[in-house]
Amino acid sequence: MARNLKIDVVTIFPDYVVTPLAQSLIGKAGQSGLIEIITNDLRDFTTDPHRTVDDTPYGGGAGMVMMPTVWGDAIDAIAQASETSHHELIILTPAGELFSQAMAEELSSAEHLIFACGRYEGIDHRVTEHYRTRSDFRVREVSIGNYVLNGGEAAALVMIEAIARLVPGVIGNPDSLTEESHSIVAEGQEALLEYPSYTKPAEWRGLPVPAILTSGNHGLIAKWRREQAISRTRQIRSETGE
Ligand code: SAM
């Protein structure tokens, strides 16, 4: 069997992630053992009767901050149970490095990913600082986009979907990964967005499929698709200023 990737998600809302992660290709990869995904309830690592995970912020201000004590106990226990020697700790925060296809590629070859889903005003920053001093961890603070969610669970789902589909064996036909939008290309080459796709019927609501796609000329089809990818990429890049 191909390499196994272990993923732990830590959250105070396990139900938010358990069902989505059991669906479709990721669910199948979990069943076949290509990927092992464990959802951990942060409150299981609390020590008080109220299962408290947050407290008021030092320095004042609105909202509550998640306590480093419970996060440290959870992460240590998860790392110890993982049977891997190196852990990628992903702390989800809108103040982090932006998630990208390149990061998904890199993380898809890791041994063990731990997703720390924040809530409230986020996680005490000493969690990041502490695990950055540990040689058995690499810590990344990651944002999935320039907007603020209520919690890290949706961000973890986005990242896991993008990462897991790059693990060899998860997608049945690996060719479908090579021509996709944002696919990594050789240094010096532009990463193109994918060309538009069409299926049957050949005409729908007065819109025919581009004639070239039914010509049977594979050389011309490849050329047309590349031109479409280039013009789409230029248009989107000029609209978004990227
Ligand atoms: N006070 C924080 C700030 O302004 O940076 C926002 C906290 S947010 C309400 C609560 C949690 O949602 C964060 O700790 C993080 O885990 C998650 N979150 C929110 N937006 C996110 C984003 N764009 N990417 C990743 N995680 C996000």
PDB file of C-alpha atoms and ligand atoms in Angstrom:
ATOM      1  CA  MET A   1       0.000   0.000   0.000  1.00  0.00           C
ATOM      2  CA  ALA A   2       1.109   3.581  -0.650  1.00  0.00           C
ATOM      3  CA  ARG A   3       2.404   5.866   2.087  1.00  0.00           C
ATOM      4  CA  ASN A   4       0.040   6.644   4.932  1.00  0.00           C
ATOM      5  CA  LEU A   5      -0.671  10.228   6.032  1.00  0.00           C
ATOM      6  CA  LYS A   6      -1.946  10.751   9.534  1.00  0.00           C
ATOM      7  CA  ILE A   7      -4.160  13.771  10.219  1.00  0.00           C
ATOM      8  CA  ASP A   8      -5.406  14.922  13.612  1.00  0.00           C
ATOM      9  CA  VAL A   9      -7.975  17.700  13.882  1.00  0.00           C
ATOM     10  CA  VAL A  10      -8.396  19.387  17.260  1.00  0.00           C
ATOM     11  CA  THR A  11     -11.624  21.296  17.813  1.00  0.00           C
ATOM     12  CA  ILE A  12     -14.305  22.072  20.371  1.00  0.00           C
ATOM     13  CA  PHE A  13     -16.896  21.144  17.714  1.00  0.00           C
ATOM     14  CA  PRO A  14     -15.972  17.606  16.543  1.00  0.00           C
ATOM     15  CA  ASP A  15     -19.371  17.172  14.847  1.00  0.00           C
ATOM     16  CA  TYR A  16     -18.495  20.061  12.527  1.00  0.00           C
ATOM     17  CA  VAL A  17     -15.778  17.991  10.829  1.00  0.00           C
ATOM     18  CA  VAL A  18     -16.496  14.276  11.396  1.00  0.00           C
ATOM     19  CA  THR A  19     -19.256  13.828   8.782  1.00  0.00           C
ATOM     20  CA  PRO A  20     -17.636  15.887   5.965  1.00  0.00           C
ATOM     21  CA  LEU A  21     -14.346  14.010   6.395  1.00  0.00           C
ATOM     22  CA  ALA A  22     -16.146  10.664   6.000  1.00  0.00           C
ATOM     23  CA  GLN A  23     -17.539  11.595   2.543  1.00  0.00           C
ATOM     24  CA  SER A  24     -16.383  11.025  -1.024  1.00  0.00           C
ATOM     25  CA  LEU A  25     -12.722  10.432  -1.917  1.00  0.00           C
ATOM     26  CA  ILE A  26     -11.344  11.509   1.459  1.00  0.00           C
ATOM     27  CA  GLY A  27     -13.786   9.184   3.219  1.00  0.00           C
ATOM     28  CA  LYS A  28     -12.721   6.309   0.940  1.00  0.00           C
ATOM     29  CA  ALA A  29      -9.040   7.080   1.537  1.00  0.00           C
ATOM     30  CA  GLY A  30      -9.789   6.903   5.262  1.00  0.00           C
ATOM     31  CA  GLN A  31     -11.499   3.534   4.881  1.00  0.00           C
ATOM     32  CA  SER A  32      -8.685   2.075   2.792  1.00  0.00           C
ATOM     33  CA  GLY A  33      -6.000   3.301   5.217  1.00  0.00           C
ATOM     34  CA  LEU A  34      -4.250   5.657   2.756  1.00  0.00           C
ATOM     35  CA  ILE A  35      -5.072   8.469   5.149  1.00  0.00           C
ATOM     36  CA  GLU A  36      -5.910   8.183   8.817  1.00  0.00           C
ATOM     37  CA  ILE A  37      -8.005  11.071  10.107  1.00  0.00           C
ATOM     38  CA  ILE A  38      -8.760  11.457  13.812  1.00  0.00           C
ATOM     39  CA  THR A  39     -10.998  14.183  15.207  1.00  0.00           C
ATOM     40  CA  ASN A  40     -10.126  15.163  18.774  1.00  0.00           C
ATOM     41  CA  ASP A  41     -12.396  17.073  21.140  1.00  0.00           C
ATOM     42  CA  LEU A  42     -10.243  19.727  22.828  1.00  0.00           C
ATOM     43  CA  ARG A  43     -12.510  19.593  25.884  1.00  0.00           C
ATOM     44  CA  ASP A  44     -11.370  16.003  26.535  1.00  0.00           C
ATOM     45  CA  PHE A  45      -8.016  17.496  27.568  1.00  0.00           C
ATOM     46  CA  THR A  46      -9.442  19.877  30.178  1.00  0.00           C
ATOM     47  CA  THR A  47      -9.054  19.185  33.885  1.00  0.00           C
ATOM     48  CA  ASP A  48     -11.905  21.175  35.458  1.00  0.00           C
ATOM     49  CA  PRO A  49     -15.545  20.119  35.882  1.00  0.00           C
ATOM     50  CA  HIS A  50     -16.738  22.817  33.425  1.00  0.00           C
ATOM     51  CA  ARG A  51     -14.321  21.625  30.714  1.00  0.00           C
ATOM     52  CA  THR A  52     -13.080  25.195  30.272  1.00  0.00           C
ATOM     53  CA  VAL A  53     -10.951  26.026  27.202  1.00  0.00           C
ATOM     54  CA  ASP A  54     -10.902  29.860  27.288  1.00  0.00           C
ATOM     55  CA  ASP A  55     -10.293  32.825  29.538  1.00  0.00           C
ATOM     56  CA  THR A  56     -10.276  36.632  29.377  1.00  0.00           C
ATOM     57  CA  PRO A  57      -7.498  38.319  27.399  1.00  0.00           C
ATOM     58  CA  TYR A  58      -4.488  39.830  29.169  1.00  0.00           C
ATOM     59  CA  GLY A  59      -4.429  43.535  28.396  1.00  0.00           C
ATOM     60  CA  GLY A  60      -8.217  43.710  28.167  1.00  0.00           C
ATOM     61  CA  GLY A  61     -10.449  43.812  25.127  1.00  0.00           C
ATOM     62  CA  ALA A  62     -13.473  42.013  23.802  1.00  0.00           C
ATOM     63  CA  GLY A  63     -13.895  38.244  23.625  1.00  0.00           C
ATOM     64  CA  MET A  64     -12.097  35.285  25.114  1.00  0.00           C
ATOM     65  CA  VAL A  65      -8.783  33.616  24.281  1.00  0.00           C
ATOM     66  CA  MET A  66      -8.155  29.863  24.177  1.00  0.00           C
ATOM     67  CA  MET A  67      -5.857  28.735  26.984  1.00  0.00           C
ATOM     68  CA  PRO A  68      -2.343  27.420  26.205  1.00  0.00           C
ATOM     69  CA  THR A  69      -2.563  24.834  28.997  1.00  0.00           C
ATOM     70  CA  VAL A  70      -5.335  22.769  27.428  1.00  0.00           C
ATOM     71  CA  TRP A  71      -3.908  23.175  23.915  1.00  0.00           C
ATOM     72  CA  GLY A  72      -0.448  22.063  25.114  1.00  0.00           C
ATOM     73  CA  ASP A  73      -1.860  18.979  26.848  1.00  0.00           C
ATOM     74  CA  ALA A  74      -3.911  18.071  23.764  1.00  0.00           C
ATOM     75  CA  ILE A  75      -1.076  18.522  21.263  1.00  0.00           C
ATOM     76  CA  ASP A  76       1.449  16.620  23.419  1.00  0.00           C
ATOM     77  CA  ALA A  77      -0.948  13.694  23.875  1.00  0.00           C
ATOM     78  CA  ILE A  78      -1.814  13.592  20.150  1.00  0.00           C
ATOM     79  CA  ALA A  79       1.864  13.714  19.143  1.00  0.00           C
ATOM     80  CA  GLN A  80       2.693  10.911  21.569  1.00  0.00           C
ATOM     81  CA  ALA A  81      -0.143   8.713  20.288  1.00  0.00           C
ATOM     82  CA  SER A  82       0.755   9.287  16.626  1.00  0.00           C
ATOM     83  CA  GLU A  83       3.722   6.861  16.331  1.00  0.00           C
ATOM     84  CA  THR A  84       5.405   9.398  14.027  1.00  0.00           C
ATOM     85  CA  SER A  85       8.559  11.253  14.958  1.00  0.00           C
ATOM     86  CA  HIS A  86       7.756  14.565  13.260  1.00  0.00           C
ATOM     87  CA  HIS A  87       4.596  16.634  13.413  1.00  0.00           C
ATOM     88  CA  GLU A  88       3.393  19.542  11.289  1.00  0.00           C
ATOM     89  CA  LEU A  89       1.313  21.715  13.610  1.00  0.00           C
ATOM     90  CA  ILE A  90      -1.055  23.916  11.615  1.00  0.00           C
ATOM     91  CA  ILE A  91      -2.534  26.708  13.688  1.00  0.00           C
ATOM     92  CA  LEU A  92      -5.457  28.174  11.788  1.00  0.00           C
ATOM     93  CA  THR A  93      -5.698  31.937  12.037  1.00  0.00           C
ATOM     94  CA  PRO A  94      -6.734  34.776   9.703  1.00  0.00           C
ATOM     95  CA  ALA A  95      -3.411  36.368  10.680  1.00  0.00           C
ATOM     96  CA  GLY A  96      -1.392  33.502   9.156  1.00  0.00           C
ATOM     97  CA  GLU A  97       0.450  32.759   5.925  1.00  0.00           C
ATOM     98  CA  LEU A  98      -2.023  32.317   3.039  1.00  0.00           C
ATOM     99  CA  PHE A  99      -2.785  28.707   2.108  1.00  0.00           C
ATOM    100  CA  SER A 100      -1.825  27.818  -1.478  1.00  0.00           C
ATOM    101  CA  GLN A 101      -1.511  24.877  -3.858  1.00  0.00           C
ATOM    102  CA  ALA A 102       2.262  24.913  -3.222  1.00  0.00           C
ATOM    103  CA  MET A 103       1.655  24.526   0.526  1.00  0.00           C
ATOM    104  CA  ALA A 104      -0.858  21.724  -0.148  1.00  0.00           C
ATOM    105  CA  GLU A 105       1.797  19.915  -2.238  1.00  0.00           C
ATOM    106  CA  GLU A 106       4.361  20.267   0.519  1.00  0.00           C
ATOM    107  CA  LEU A 107       2.033  19.126   3.297  1.00  0.00           C
ATOM    108  CA  SER A 108       0.789  16.138   1.270  1.00  0.00           C
ATOM    109  CA  SER A 109       4.172  14.466   1.764  1.00  0.00           C
ATOM    110  CA  ALA A 110       4.250  14.997   5.539  1.00  0.00           C
ATOM    111  CA  GLU A 111       3.954  12.123   8.035  1.00  0.00           C
ATOM    112  CA  HIS A 112       1.596  13.746  10.500  1.00  0.00           C
ATOM    113  CA  LEU A 113      -0.533  16.894  10.336  1.00  0.00           C
ATOM    114  CA  ILE A 114      -2.202  18.398  13.400  1.00  0.00           C
ATOM    115  CA  PHE A 115      -4.854  21.049  12.680  1.00  0.00           C
ATOM    116  CA  ALA A 116      -5.542  23.362  15.628  1.00  0.00           C
ATOM    117  CA  CYS A 117      -8.963  24.943  15.117  1.00  0.00           C
ATOM    118  CA  GLY A 118      -9.319  28.159  17.078  1.00  0.00           C
ATOM    119  CA  ARG A 119     -12.570  29.736  18.285  1.00  0.00           C
ATOM    120  CA  TYR A 120     -13.358  33.016  20.068  1.00  0.00           C
ATOM    121  CA  GLU A 121     -10.404  35.450  19.656  1.00  0.00           C
ATOM    122  CA  GLY A 122      -8.035  32.604  18.844  1.00  0.00           C
ATOM    123  CA  ILE A 123      -5.373  30.558  20.645  1.00  0.00           C
ATOM    124  CA  ASP A 124      -2.869  32.026  23.171  1.00  0.00           C
ATOM    125  CA  HIS A 125       0.205  32.857  21.069  1.00  0.00           C
ATOM    126  CA  ARG A 126       2.546  30.965  23.393  1.00  0.00           C
ATOM    127  CA  VAL A 127       1.294  27.731  21.804  1.00  0.00           C
ATOM    128  CA  THR A 128       2.920  28.829  18.540  1.00  0.00           C
ATOM    129  CA  GLU A 129       6.032  30.043  20.384  1.00  0.00           C
ATOM    130  CA  HIS A 130       6.456  26.849  22.433  1.00  0.00           C
ATOM    131  CA  TYR A 131       6.101  24.370  19.555  1.00  0.00           C
ATOM    132  CA  ARG A 132       8.462  26.488  17.429  1.00  0.00           C
ATOM    133  CA  THR A 133      11.188  25.631  19.947  1.00  0.00           C
ATOM    134  CA  ARG A 134      10.566  21.882  19.611  1.00  0.00           C
ATOM    135  CA  SER A 135      12.647  19.913  17.106  1.00  0.00           C
ATOM    136  CA  ASP A 136       9.896  17.304  16.681  1.00  0.00           C
ATOM    137  CA  PHE A 137       7.438  19.947  15.417  1.00  0.00           C
ATOM    138  CA  ARG A 138       7.183  22.394  12.587  1.00  0.00           C
ATOM    139  CA  VAL A 139       4.592  25.099  13.238  1.00  0.00           C
ATOM    140  CA  ARG A 140       2.724  27.018  10.570  1.00  0.00           C
ATOM    141  CA  GLU A 141       0.129  29.676  11.242  1.00  0.00           C
ATOM    142  CA  VAL A 142      -2.152  29.443   8.214  1.00  0.00           C
ATOM    143  CA  SER A 143      -5.054  31.487   6.848  1.00  0.00           C
ATOM    144  CA  ILE A 144      -7.287  30.193   4.059  1.00  0.00           C
ATOM    145  CA  GLY A 145      -8.146  33.714   2.890  1.00  0.00           C
ATOM    146  CA  ASN A 146      -8.414  37.343   3.794  1.00  0.00           C
ATOM    147  CA  TYR A 147     -11.675  37.145   5.709  1.00  0.00           C
ATOM    148  CA  VAL A 148     -12.621  36.103   9.262  1.00  0.00           C
ATOM    149  CA  LEU A 149     -14.507  32.886  10.065  1.00  0.00           C
ATOM    150  CA  ASN A 150     -16.027  32.045  13.444  1.00  0.00           C
ATOM    151  CA  GLY A 151     -13.708  29.074  13.860  1.00  0.00           C
ATOM    152  CA  GLY A 152     -10.909  27.093  12.257  1.00  0.00           C
ATOM    153  CA  GLU A 153     -13.026  24.014  11.414  1.00  0.00           C
ATOM    154  CA  ALA A 154     -14.103  25.164   7.938  1.00  0.00           C
ATOM    155  CA  ALA A 155     -10.496  26.193   7.232  1.00  0.00           C
ATOM    156  CA  ALA A 156      -9.228  22.756   8.320  1.00  0.00           C
ATOM    157  CA  LEU A 157     -11.737  21.076   5.990  1.00  0.00           C
ATOM    158  CA  VAL A 158     -10.584  23.223   3.062  1.00  0.00           C
ATOM    159  CA  MET A 159      -6.937  22.434   3.714  1.00  0.00           C
ATOM    160  CA  ILE A 160      -7.493  18.712   4.278  1.00  0.00           C
ATOM    161  CA  GLU A 161      -9.458  18.407   1.035  1.00  0.00           C
ATOM    162  CA  ALA A 162      -6.713  20.152  -0.953  1.00  0.00           C
ATOM    163  CA  ILE A 163      -3.884  18.199   0.723  1.00  0.00           C
ATOM    164  CA  ALA A 164      -5.444  14.726   0.849  1.00  0.00           C
ATOM    165  CA  ARG A 165      -6.297  14.603  -2.873  1.00  0.00           C
ATOM    166  CA  LEU A 166      -2.550  14.988  -3.602  1.00  0.00           C
ATOM    167  CA  VAL A 167      -1.628  11.901  -1.561  1.00  0.00           C
ATOM    168  CA  PRO A 168      -0.783   9.167  -4.094  1.00  0.00           C
ATOM    169  CA  GLY A 169      -3.702   6.755  -4.515  1.00  0.00           C
ATOM    170  CA  VAL A 170      -6.449   9.064  -3.226  1.00  0.00           C
ATOM    171  CA  ILE A 171      -7.510  10.160  -6.725  1.00  0.00           C
ATOM    172  CA  GLY A 172      -8.063   7.170  -9.006  1.00  0.00           C
ATOM    173  CA  ASN A 173      -6.581   8.768 -12.128  1.00  0.00           C
ATOM    174  CA  PRO A 174      -3.446  10.737 -11.171  1.00  0.00           C
ATOM    175  CA  ASP A 175      -3.435  12.406 -14.636  1.00  0.00           C
ATOM    176  CA  SER A 176      -6.390  14.493 -13.496  1.00  0.00           C
ATOM    177  CA  LEU A 177      -4.075  16.294 -11.044  1.00  0.00           C
ATOM    178  CA  THR A 178      -1.465  17.410 -13.544  1.00  0.00           C
ATOM    179  CA  GLU A 179      -3.454  19.825 -15.703  1.00  0.00           C
ATOM    180  CA  GLU A 180      -5.441  21.487 -12.953  1.00  0.00           C
ATOM    181  CA  SER A 181      -5.628  25.160 -12.082  1.00  0.00           C
ATOM    182  CA  HIS A 182      -2.750  26.207  -9.785  1.00  0.00           C
ATOM    183  CA  SER A 183      -0.848  22.966 -10.529  1.00  0.00           C
ATOM    184  CA  ILE A 184       2.790  23.364  -9.716  1.00  0.00           C
ATOM    185  CA  VAL A 185       4.894  23.921 -12.837  1.00  0.00           C
ATOM    186  CA  ALA A 186       8.642  23.852 -13.470  1.00  0.00           C
ATOM    187  CA  GLU A 187      10.603  26.870 -12.223  1.00  0.00           C
ATOM    188  CA  GLY A 188      10.311  29.862 -14.548  1.00  0.00           C
ATOM    189  CA  GLN A 189       7.010  28.664 -16.000  1.00  0.00           C
ATOM    190  CA  GLU A 190       3.690  30.307 -15.267  1.00  0.00           C
ATOM    191  CA  ALA A 191       1.089  28.282 -13.289  1.00  0.00           C
ATOM    192  CA  LEU A 192      -1.985  28.446 -15.498  1.00  0.00           C
ATOM    193  CA  LEU A 193      -5.628  28.218 -14.543  1.00  0.00           C
ATOM    194  CA  GLU A 194      -7.402  25.314 -16.204  1.00  0.00           C
ATOM    195  CA  TYR A 195      -9.125  25.657 -19.593  1.00  0.00           C
ATOM    196  CA  PRO A 196     -12.967  25.479 -19.663  1.00  0.00           C
ATOM    197  CA  SER A 197     -14.521  21.986 -19.763  1.00  0.00           C
ATOM    198  CA  TYR A 198     -17.637  20.722 -21.611  1.00  0.00           C
ATOM    199  CA  THR A 199     -19.666  17.501 -21.745  1.00  0.00           C
ATOM    200  CA  LYS A 200     -22.828  16.243 -23.473  1.00  0.00           C
ATOM    201  CA  PRO A 201     -25.195  17.447 -24.868  1.00  0.00           C
ATOM    202  CA  ALA A 202     -23.326  19.048 -27.778  1.00  0.00           C
ATOM    203  CA  GLU A 203     -25.766  21.990 -27.688  1.00  0.00           C
ATOM    204  CA  TRP A 204     -27.508  23.343 -24.577  1.00  0.00           C
ATOM    205  CA  ARG A 205     -29.869  26.351 -24.482  1.00  0.00           C
ATOM    206  CA  GLY A 206     -28.535  27.537 -27.828  1.00  0.00           C
ATOM    207  CA  LEU A 207     -24.901  27.205 -26.726  1.00  0.00           C
ATOM    208  CA  PRO A 208     -22.858  24.736 -28.802  1.00  0.00           C
ATOM    209  CA  VAL A 209     -19.686  23.106 -27.513  1.00  0.00           C
ATOM    210  CA  PRO A 210     -16.627  24.741 -29.208  1.00  0.00           C
ATOM    211  CA  ALA A 211     -16.295  22.943 -32.580  1.00  0.00           C
ATOM    212  CA  ILE A 212     -12.613  22.176 -32.070  1.00  0.00           C
ATOM    213  CA  LEU A 213     -13.475  19.793 -29.188  1.00  0.00           C
ATOM    214  CA  THR A 214     -15.511  17.539 -31.490  1.00  0.00           C
ATOM    215  CA  SER A 215     -12.944  17.646 -34.340  1.00  0.00           C
ATOM    216  CA  GLY A 216     -11.024  14.574 -33.147  1.00  0.00           C
ATOM    217  CA  ASN A 217      -7.736  16.443 -33.813  1.00  0.00           C
ATOM    218  CA  HIS A 218      -5.894  15.977 -30.524  1.00  0.00           C
ATOM    219  CA  GLY A 219      -3.005  18.271 -31.457  1.00  0.00           C
ATOM    220  CA  LEU A 220      -5.344  21.168 -32.221  1.00  0.00           C
ATOM    221  CA  ILE A 221      -7.420  20.436 -29.109  1.00  0.00           C
ATOM    222  CA  ALA A 222      -4.290  20.580 -26.918  1.00  0.00           C
ATOM    223  CA  LYS A 223      -3.264  23.882 -28.590  1.00  0.00           C
ATOM    224  CA  TRP A 224      -6.766  25.357 -28.113  1.00  0.00           C
ATOM    225  CA  ARG A 225      -6.865  24.327 -24.455  1.00  0.00           C
ATOM    226  CA  ARG A 226      -3.484  25.907 -23.790  1.00  0.00           C
ATOM    227  CA  GLU A 227      -4.586  29.168 -25.454  1.00  0.00           C
ATOM    228  CA  GLN A 228      -7.778  29.155 -23.370  1.00  0.00           C
ATOM    229  CA  ALA A 229      -5.777  28.535 -20.191  1.00  0.00           C
ATOM    230  CA  ILE A 230      -3.423  31.415 -21.011  1.00  0.00           C
ATOM    231  CA  SER A 231      -6.194  33.917 -21.803  1.00  0.00           C
ATOM    232  CA  ARG A 232      -8.229  32.882 -18.743  1.00  0.00           C
ATOM    233  CA  THR A 233      -5.171  33.230 -16.503  1.00  0.00           C
ATOM    234  CA  ARG A 234      -4.316  36.682 -17.926  1.00  0.00           C
ATOM    235  CA  GLN A 235      -7.911  37.871 -17.523  1.00  0.00           C
ATOM    236  CA  ILE A 236      -8.237  36.687 -13.906  1.00  0.00           C
ATOM    237  CA  ARG A 237      -4.787  37.980 -12.958  1.00  0.00           C
ATOM    238  CA  SER A 238      -5.526  41.422 -14.413  1.00  0.00           C
ATOM    239  CA  GLU A 239      -8.908  41.551 -12.627  1.00  0.00           C
ATOM    240  CA  THR A 240      -7.475  40.523  -9.245  1.00  0.00           C
ATOM    241  CA  GLY A 241      -4.110  42.295  -9.647  1.00  0.00           C
ATOM    242  CA  GLU A 242      -2.223  39.091  -8.701  1.00  0.00           C
TER     243      GLU A 242
HETATM  244  N1  SAM B   1      -9.399  37.657  16.593  1.00  0.00           N
HETATM  245  C1  SAM B   1      -8.892  36.939  15.488  1.00  0.00           C
HETATM  246  C2  SAM B   1      -8.234  37.899  14.494  1.00  0.00           C
HETATM  247  O1  SAM B   1      -8.785  38.967  14.273  1.00  0.00           O
HETATM  248  O2  SAM B   1      -7.200  37.537  13.922  1.00  0.00           O
HETATM  249  C3  SAM B   1     -10.002  36.179  14.768  1.00  0.00           C
HETATM  250  C4  SAM B   1     -10.462  34.987  15.516  1.00  0.00           C
HETATM  251  S1  SAM B   1     -11.676  34.068  14.624  1.00  0.00           S
HETATM  252  C5  SAM B   1     -13.154  34.810  15.118  1.00  0.00           C
HETATM  253  C6  SAM B   1     -11.718  32.532  15.476  1.00  0.00           C
HETATM  254  C7  SAM B   1     -10.913  31.425  14.851  1.00  0.00           C
HETATM  255  O3  SAM B   1     -11.405  31.170  13.547  1.00  0.00           O
HETATM  256  C8  SAM B   1      -9.435  31.654  14.673  1.00  0.00           C
HETATM  257  O4  SAM B   1      -8.703  31.381  15.840  1.00  0.00           O
HETATM  258  C9  SAM B   1      -9.091  30.680  13.562  1.00  0.00           C
HETATM  259  O5  SAM B   1      -8.839  29.382  14.062  1.00  0.00           O
HETATM  260  C10 SAM B   1     -10.369  30.651  12.735  1.00  0.00           C
HETATM  261  N2  SAM B   1     -10.295  31.473  11.525  1.00  0.00           N
HETATM  262  C11 SAM B   1     -10.996  32.588  11.263  1.00  0.00           C
HETATM  263  N3  SAM B   1     -10.724  33.071  10.053  1.00  0.00           N
HETATM  264  C12 SAM B   1      -9.812  32.237   9.492  1.00  0.00           C
HETATM  265  C13 SAM B   1      -9.136  32.211   8.246  1.00  0.00           C
HETATM  266  N4  SAM B   1      -9.319  33.138   7.320  1.00  0.00           N
HETATM  267  N5  SAM B   1      -8.273  31.200   8.018  1.00  0.00           N
HETATM  268  C14 SAM B   1      -8.041  30.247   8.963  1.00  0.00           C
HETATM  269  N6  SAM B   1      -8.666  30.225  10.162  1.00  0.00           N
HETATM  270  C15 SAM B   1      -9.533  31.203  10.431  1.00  0.00           C
END
